GROMACS .gro file of C-alpha atoms in nm:
model
  324
    1MET     CA    1  11.013  11.717  13.092
    2LYS     CA    2  10.764  11.970  12.946
    3LYS     CA    3  10.824  11.817  12.591
    4SER     CA    4  10.776  11.472  12.719
    5LEU     CA    5  10.454  11.561  12.894
    6PHE     CA    6  10.338  11.732  12.571
    7LEU     CA    7  10.404  11.447  12.350
    8LEU     CA    8  10.244  11.206  12.595
    9CYS     CA    9   9.940  11.439  12.582
   10LEU     CA   10   9.945  11.443  12.205
   11LEU     CA   11   9.949  11.061  12.180
   12LEU     CA   12   9.690  11.003  12.453
   13GLY     CA   13   9.462  11.250  12.284
   14MET     CA   14   9.479  11.109  11.956
   15LEU     CA   15   9.445  10.771  12.070
   16GLY     CA   16   9.117  10.874  12.262
   17ASN     CA   17   8.985  11.038  11.947
   18CYS     CA   18   9.042  10.727  11.748
   19ALA     CA   19   8.950  10.455  11.973
   20LEU     CA   20   8.629  10.282  11.950
   21VAL     CA   21   8.477  10.121  12.258
   22LEU     CA   22   8.319   9.780  12.186
   23ALA     CA   23   8.131   9.558  12.417
   24GLN     CA   24   8.289   9.249  12.227
   25PRO     CA   25   8.551   9.256  11.955
   26ALA     CA   26   8.424   9.149  11.613
   27GLN     CA   27   8.549   8.818  11.478
   28LYS     CA   28   8.521   8.708  11.106
   29LEU     CA   29   8.372   8.379  11.026
   30VAL     CA   30   8.666   8.296  10.805
   31ASN     CA   31   9.014   8.443  10.901
   32VAL     CA   32   9.312   8.454  10.657
   33VAL     CA   33   9.637   8.473  10.862
   34VAL     CA   34   9.958   8.562  10.682
   35SER     CA   35  10.262   8.534  10.905
   36PRO     CA   36  10.622   8.612  10.805
   37ASP     CA   37  10.911   8.400  10.945
   38ARG     CA   38  11.030   8.679  11.153
   39ILE     CA   39  10.897   8.836  11.461
   40ASP     CA   40  10.999   9.198  11.382
   41TRP     CA   41  10.876   9.184  11.012
   42LYS     CA   42  11.218   9.297  10.871
   43CYS     CA   43  11.488   9.129  10.664
   44LYS     CA   44  11.788   9.222  10.442
   45ALA     CA   45  11.799   9.278  10.076
   46LYS     CA   46  11.845   8.946   9.896
   47GLU     CA   47  11.737   8.769  10.205
   48GLU     CA   48  11.460   8.496  10.153
   49VAL     CA   49  11.134   8.550  10.355
   50LYS     CA   50  10.891   8.273  10.422
   51PHE     CA   51  10.513   8.361  10.460
   52THR     CA   52  10.290   8.107  10.628
   53VAL     CA   53   9.937   8.122  10.492
   54GLN     CA   54   9.657   7.977  10.711
   55VAL     CA   55   9.280   7.993  10.648
   56PHE     CA   56   9.062   7.935  10.945
   57LYS     CA   57   8.685   7.895  10.956
   58ASN     CA   58   8.532   7.897  11.313
   59GLU     CA   59   8.902   7.884  11.457
   60ASN     CA   60   8.976   7.572  11.268
   61LEU     CA   61   9.188   7.535  10.953
   62LEU     CA   62   8.963   7.510  10.643
   63LYS     CA   63   9.061   7.213  10.419
   64ASP     CA   64   9.038   7.234  10.043
   65VAL     CA   65   9.005   7.608  10.061
   66VAL     CA   66   9.071   7.800   9.727
   67VAL     CA   67   9.287   8.115   9.738
   68ASP     CA   68   9.446   8.383   9.508
   69TYR     CA   69   9.760   8.536   9.620
   70GLU     CA   70  10.000   8.807   9.525
   71LEU     CA   71  10.363   8.821   9.618
   72GLY     CA   72  10.639   9.082   9.561
   73PRO     CA   73  10.705   9.460   9.615
   74GLU     CA   74  10.418   9.651   9.771
   75TYR     CA   75  10.163   9.738   9.509
   76PHE     CA   76  10.383   9.587   9.230
   77PRO     CA   77  10.364   9.202   9.280
   78THR     CA   78  10.606   8.997   9.077
   79VAL     CA   79  10.403   8.668   9.147
   80VAL     CA   80  10.019   8.641   9.090
   81LYS     CA   81   9.837   8.311   9.137
   82LYS     CA   82   9.471   8.233   9.099
   83ASP     CA   83   9.267   7.950   9.228
   84VAL     CA   84   9.513   7.759   9.428
   85ARG     CA   85   9.362   7.481   9.639
   86LEU     CA   86   9.511   7.443   9.989
   87ALA     CA   87   9.433   7.090  10.079
   88ASP     CA   88   9.517   7.127  10.461
   89GLY     CA   89   9.422   7.495  10.468
   90LYS     CA   90   9.771   7.617  10.494
   91THR     CA   91  10.081   7.675  10.277
   92THR     CA   92  10.413   7.845  10.260
   93LEU     CA   93  10.524   8.099  10.010
   94LYS     CA   94  10.873   8.243   9.958
   95ALA     CA   95  10.997   8.561   9.813
   96LYS     CA   96  11.289   8.818   9.843
   97MET     CA   97  11.378   9.163   9.707
   98ASN     CA   98  11.715   9.279   9.587
   99GLU     CA   99  11.668   9.646   9.688
  100PRO     CA  100  11.533   9.817   9.988
  101GLY     CA  101  11.154   9.853  10.007
  102PHE     CA  102  10.848   9.660  10.125
  103LEU     CA  103  10.785   9.296  10.035
  104ARG     CA  104  10.404   9.207  10.061
  105CYS     CA  105  10.208   8.876  10.061
  106ARG     CA  106   9.833   8.938   9.992
  107VAL     CA  107   9.611   8.636  10.008
  108THR     CA  108   9.242   8.622   9.913
  109ALA     CA  109   9.032   8.307  10.024
  110LYS     CA  110   8.704   8.221   9.833
  111VAL     CA  111   8.458   8.068  10.072
  112ASP     CA  112   8.093   8.014  10.013
  113GLY     CA  113   8.074   8.287   9.739
  114ARG     CA  114   8.243   8.546   9.972
  115LYS     CA  115   8.612   8.672   9.966
  116TYR     CA  116   8.823   8.702  10.270
  117GLU     CA  117   9.166   8.880  10.265
  118GLY     CA  118   9.486   8.862  10.476
  119MET     CA  119   9.830   8.999  10.402
  120ALA     CA  120  10.167   9.093  10.562
  121THR     CA  121  10.426   9.333  10.455
  122VAL     CA  122  10.799   9.300  10.554
  123GLY     CA  123  11.048   9.596  10.567
  124VAL     CA  124  11.349   9.507  10.354
  125ASP     CA  125  11.645   9.713  10.467
  126GLU     CA  126  11.388   9.976  10.551
  127THR     CA  127  11.621  10.236  10.674
  128ARG     CA  128  11.806  10.250  10.350
  129ILE     CA  129  11.506  10.336  10.134
  130ARG     CA  130  11.552  10.654   9.943
  131PRO     CA  131  11.321  10.895   9.762
  132THR     CA  132  11.249  10.789   9.396
  133THR     CA  133  11.276  11.157   9.295
  134VAL     CA  134  11.535  11.439   9.352
  135ASN     CA  135  11.462  11.790   9.469
  136PRO     CA  136  11.466  12.042   9.199
  137GLU     CA  137  11.766  12.270   9.249
  138ASP     CA  138  11.552  12.572   9.337
  139PHE     CA  139  11.311  12.375   9.570
  140ASP     CA  140  11.432  12.535   9.897
  141ALA     CA  141  11.452  12.884   9.718
  142PHE     CA  142  11.120  12.844   9.584
  143TRP     CA  143  10.939  12.770   9.909
  144THR     CA  144  11.148  13.022  10.138
  145GLY     CA  145  11.038  13.288   9.873
  146ALA     CA  146  10.673  13.182   9.879
  147ILE     CA  147  10.657  13.187  10.255
  148ALA     CA  148  10.807  13.509  10.256
  149GLU     CA  149  10.578  13.654  10.019
  150ALA     CA  150  10.281  13.521  10.200
  151ARG     CA  151  10.407  13.691  10.522
  152LYS     CA  152  10.385  14.019  10.358
  153GLN     CA  153  10.014  13.987  10.405
  154PRO     CA  154   9.904  14.084  10.748
  155LEU     CA  155   9.734  13.787  10.946
  156ASP     CA  156   9.427  14.000  11.012
  157PRO     CA  157   9.295  13.725  11.255
  158LYS     CA  158   8.916  13.714  11.347
  159MET     CA  159   8.790  13.505  11.628
  160THR     CA  160   8.418  13.429  11.702
  161LEU     CA  161   8.334  13.274  12.026
  162LEU     CA  162   8.112  12.965  11.991
  163PRO     CA  163   7.936  12.967  12.344
  164GLU     CA  164   7.744  12.625  12.257
  165ARG     CA  165   8.076  12.450  12.217
  166CYS     CA  166   8.256  12.594  12.511
  167THR     CA  167   8.302  12.394  12.844
  168SER     CA  168   8.388  12.492  13.193
  169THR     CA  169   8.761  12.475  13.113
  170GLN     CA  170   8.786  12.555  12.743
  171ASN     CA  171   8.681  12.847  12.516
  172VAL     CA  172   8.606  12.745  12.150
  173TYR     CA  173   8.627  12.992  11.870
  174HIS     CA  174   8.549  12.992  11.506
  175VAL     CA  175   8.865  13.161  11.356
  176SER     CA  176   9.010  13.289  11.037
  177PHE     CA  177   9.330  13.465  10.936
  178GLN     CA  178   9.473  13.588  10.586
  179ASN     CA  179   9.684  13.345  10.390
  180GLU     CA  180   9.907  13.420  10.100
  181ARG     CA  181   9.707  13.692   9.918
  182PRO     CA  182   9.465  13.981  10.018
  183GLY     CA  183   9.119  13.808  10.077
  184SER     CA  184   9.254  13.447  10.074
  185ARG     CA  185   9.171  13.328  10.430
  186ILE     CA  186   9.228  12.988  10.630
  187TYR     CA  187   8.932  12.904  10.856
  188GLY     CA  188   8.928  12.671  11.158
  189ILE     CA  189   8.823  12.582  11.499
  190LEU     CA  190   9.052  12.698  11.797
  191ILE     CA  191   9.017  12.570  12.156
  192VAL     CA  192   9.193  12.762  12.414
  193PRO     CA  193   9.216  12.683  12.794
  194LYS     CA  194   9.023  12.927  13.008
  195LYS     CA  195   9.274  12.899  13.292
  196THR     CA  196   9.531  13.175  13.287
  197GLY     CA  197   9.859  13.051  13.166
  198LYS     CA  198  10.098  12.959  12.878
  199TYR     CA  199  10.022  12.647  12.693
  200PRO     CA  200  10.161  12.416  12.413
  201ALA     CA  201   9.971  12.407  12.095
  202VAL     CA  202   9.878  12.129  11.847
  203LEU     CA  203   9.781  12.199  11.488
  204GLN     CA  204   9.532  11.946  11.327
  205VAL     CA  205   9.550  11.944  10.955
  206PRO     CA  206   9.248  11.787  10.759
  207GLY     CA  207   9.218  11.460  10.558
  208ALA     CA  208   9.078  11.506  10.210
  209GLY     CA  209   8.726  11.626  10.142
  210ILE     CA  210   8.521  11.947  10.214
  211ARG     CA  211   8.324  11.955  10.538
  212PRO     CA  212   8.257  12.122  10.866
  213TYR     CA  213   8.497  12.095  11.165
  214ASN     CA  214   8.413  12.053  11.539
  215GLY     CA  215   8.781  12.118  11.679
  216PHE     CA  216   9.036  11.892  11.813
  217ASP     CA  217   9.012  11.848  12.176
  218LEU     CA  218   9.325  11.721  12.353
  219GLY     CA  219   9.236  11.829  12.695
  220GLU     CA  220   9.219  12.139  12.907
  221ASP     CA  221   9.598  12.218  12.904
  222ILE     CA  222   9.670  12.234  12.561
  223ILE     CA  223   9.568  12.488  12.267
  224THR     CA  224   9.447  12.316  11.952
  225LEU     CA  225   9.383  12.455  11.602
  226GLU     CA  226   9.185  12.243  11.353
  227ILE     CA  227   9.196  12.402  11.011
  228GLY     CA  228   9.019  12.375  10.688
  229ILE     CA  229   9.194  12.428  10.369
  230HIS     CA  230   8.951  12.555  10.118
  231GLY     CA  231   8.917  12.924  10.220
  232VAL     CA  232   8.559  12.893  10.346
  233PRO     CA  233   8.399  12.893  10.702
  234VAL     CA  234   8.409  12.550  10.863
  235THR     CA  235   8.059  12.607  11.061
  236MET     CA  236   7.821  12.590  10.782
  237PRO     CA  237   7.549  12.337  10.718
  238GLN     CA  238   7.681  12.013  10.547
  239GLU     CA  239   7.477  12.087  10.243
  240VAL     CA  240   7.697  12.368  10.152
  241TYR     CA  241   7.999  12.167  10.158
  242ASN     CA  242   7.825  11.895   9.957
  243ASN     CA  243   7.747  12.146   9.691
  244LEU     CA  244   8.102  12.260   9.688
  245ALA     CA  245   8.240  11.925   9.658
  246ALA     CA  246   8.012  11.849   9.355
  247GLY     CA  247   8.069  12.196   9.218
  248ALA     CA  248   8.333  12.461   9.260
  249LEU     CA  249   8.580  12.228   9.450
  250ASN     CA  250   8.529  11.914   9.251
  251GLY     CA  251   8.869  11.743   9.198
  252TYR     CA  252   9.054  12.030   9.383
  253ASN     CA  253   9.349  11.819   9.459
  254ALA     CA  254   9.438  11.817   9.076
  255MET     CA  255   9.365  12.190   9.002
  256ASN     CA  256   9.648  12.339   8.815
  257LYS     CA  257   9.891  12.045   8.929
  258ASN     CA  258  10.125  12.120   8.642
  259ASN     CA  259  10.177  12.482   8.754
  260ARG     CA  260  10.382  12.516   9.075
  261ASP     CA  261  10.277  12.873   9.121
  262THR     CA  262   9.904  12.821   9.078
  263HIS     CA  263   9.861  12.445   9.191
  264TYR     CA  264   9.581  12.423   9.457
  265TYR     CA  265   9.819  12.270   9.727
  266LYS     CA  266  10.062  12.572   9.706
  267ARG     CA  267   9.797  12.799   9.873
  268VAL     CA  268   9.728  12.495  10.130
  269TYR     CA  269  10.071  12.444  10.226
  270LEU     CA  270  10.136  12.809  10.273
  271GLY     CA  271   9.807  12.824  10.469
  272CYS     CA  272   9.955  12.552  10.711
  273VAL     CA  273  10.241  12.768  10.775
  274ARG     CA  274  10.024  13.076  10.831
  275ALA     CA  275   9.841  12.855  11.075
  276VAL     CA  276  10.147  12.821  11.282
  277ASP     CA  277  10.196  13.194  11.255
  278PHE     CA  278   9.845  13.223  11.379
  279LEU     CA  279   9.917  13.000  11.696
  280TYR     CA  280  10.224  13.197  11.768
  281SER     CA  281  10.037  13.520  11.777
  282LEU     CA  282   9.794  13.385  12.064
  283PRO     CA  283   9.890  13.532  12.408
  284GLU     CA  284   9.789  13.195  12.555
  285PHE     CA  285  10.070  13.009  12.363
  286ASP     CA  286  10.389  12.930  12.533
  287GLY     CA  287  10.598  13.058  12.239
  288ASN     CA  288  10.780  12.744  12.163
  289THR     CA  289  10.602  12.400  12.192
  290VAL     CA  290  10.388  12.336  11.889
  291GLY     CA  291  10.310  12.006  11.707
  292VAL     CA  292  10.116  11.902  11.398
  293THR     CA  293   9.920  11.602  11.328
  294GLY     CA  294   9.665  11.460  11.072
  295GLY     CA  295   9.583  11.145  10.862
  296SER     CA  296   9.570  11.063  10.493
  297GLN     CA  297   9.577  11.422  10.318
  298GLY     CA  298   9.649  11.552  10.660
  299GLY     CA  299   9.928  11.300  10.717
  300ALA     CA  300  10.091  11.463  10.399
  301LEU     CA  301  10.008  11.806  10.520
  302SER     CA  302  10.180  11.731  10.866
  303ILE     CA  303  10.488  11.624  10.692
  304VAL     CA  304  10.492  11.925  10.463
  305THR     CA  305  10.422  12.156  10.763
  306ALA     CA  306  10.701  12.024  10.973
  307GLY     CA  307  10.936  12.033  10.656
  308LEU     CA  308  10.875  12.397  10.584
  309ASP     CA  309  10.839  12.526  10.929
  310PRO     CA  310  11.136  12.473  11.174
  311ARG     CA  311  10.915  12.586  11.458
  312ILE     CA  312  10.733  12.257  11.460
  313LYS     CA  313  10.871  12.030  11.745
  314PHE     CA  314  10.635  11.732  11.712
  315LEU     CA  315  10.485  11.538  11.418
  316ALA     CA  316  10.237  11.262  11.413
  317ALA     CA  317  10.143  11.167  11.046
  318PHE     CA  318   9.891  10.879  10.999
  319TYR     CA  319   9.885  10.681  10.660
  320PRO     CA  320  10.001  10.991  10.475
  321ALA     CA  321   9.888  11.049  10.122
  322LEU     CA  322  10.048  11.250   9.857
  323CYS     CA  323  10.383  11.067   9.910
  324ASP     CA  324  10.574  10.804   9.733
   0.00000   0.00000   0.00000
């Protein structure tokens, strides 16, 4: 029951942070609708899929519209057509794949000097998709050893209360703790319930970029820790991060990428595990229930953290980068 409630809180919190409240939904003047011939958007390998393409203007099919389209495996189309005229504003395109993967139909309509895009992607035996690479033989040993070496460094946690961000039910702190070597620290924003008790925790890992953070508020009954990955405080003026992005940290994601011991993300991945260590050190933590979430780079970091740290109980990864 506790885990179910925590998962519900996690999902509701993320929806609340992502939702935009609009007085009226936006509507395109021209709408390109691509519909596969199956309601679940799934098929088997070697099975033909029909995509119905319709171009609407003001909710009516647009006659004699000119479109470009791509058809085939996601990001690797095998059929590319330009300047196809749809006399009635609609057509049907057929395709299939012989191997598990994702079959995509992308259509671009050209109307009055503007381009409007629609697409649909069908999963082809999606549960049979396999990685395109094989783990090195020493993969597990490498990361087990790296984590063990990092943990030889004391966490040395530092917490500074941010009174201006606290609420009647939550304390907010700027925190840091030691990572994989002396002086290498991870910084973040910690939100802890004021009410005495033991609470589950969520680690929020960041998308790409260099910026300050405000914390990840999931409500008054959950501990949250939102971390930065660059080893600098996360409460400085935006100008500082802009200068870092243009200077010392420019292109950070590719730094030493061909050396597994000095690659930028090795320190980052270890920092995510140390962040879980930090959560476990908190007296308010319930000692068991911890999740991790993030989008883009943070989606990848979520998967990596959950893969490296068996203490993670819940994972929510959004549009993860750094993945095949």
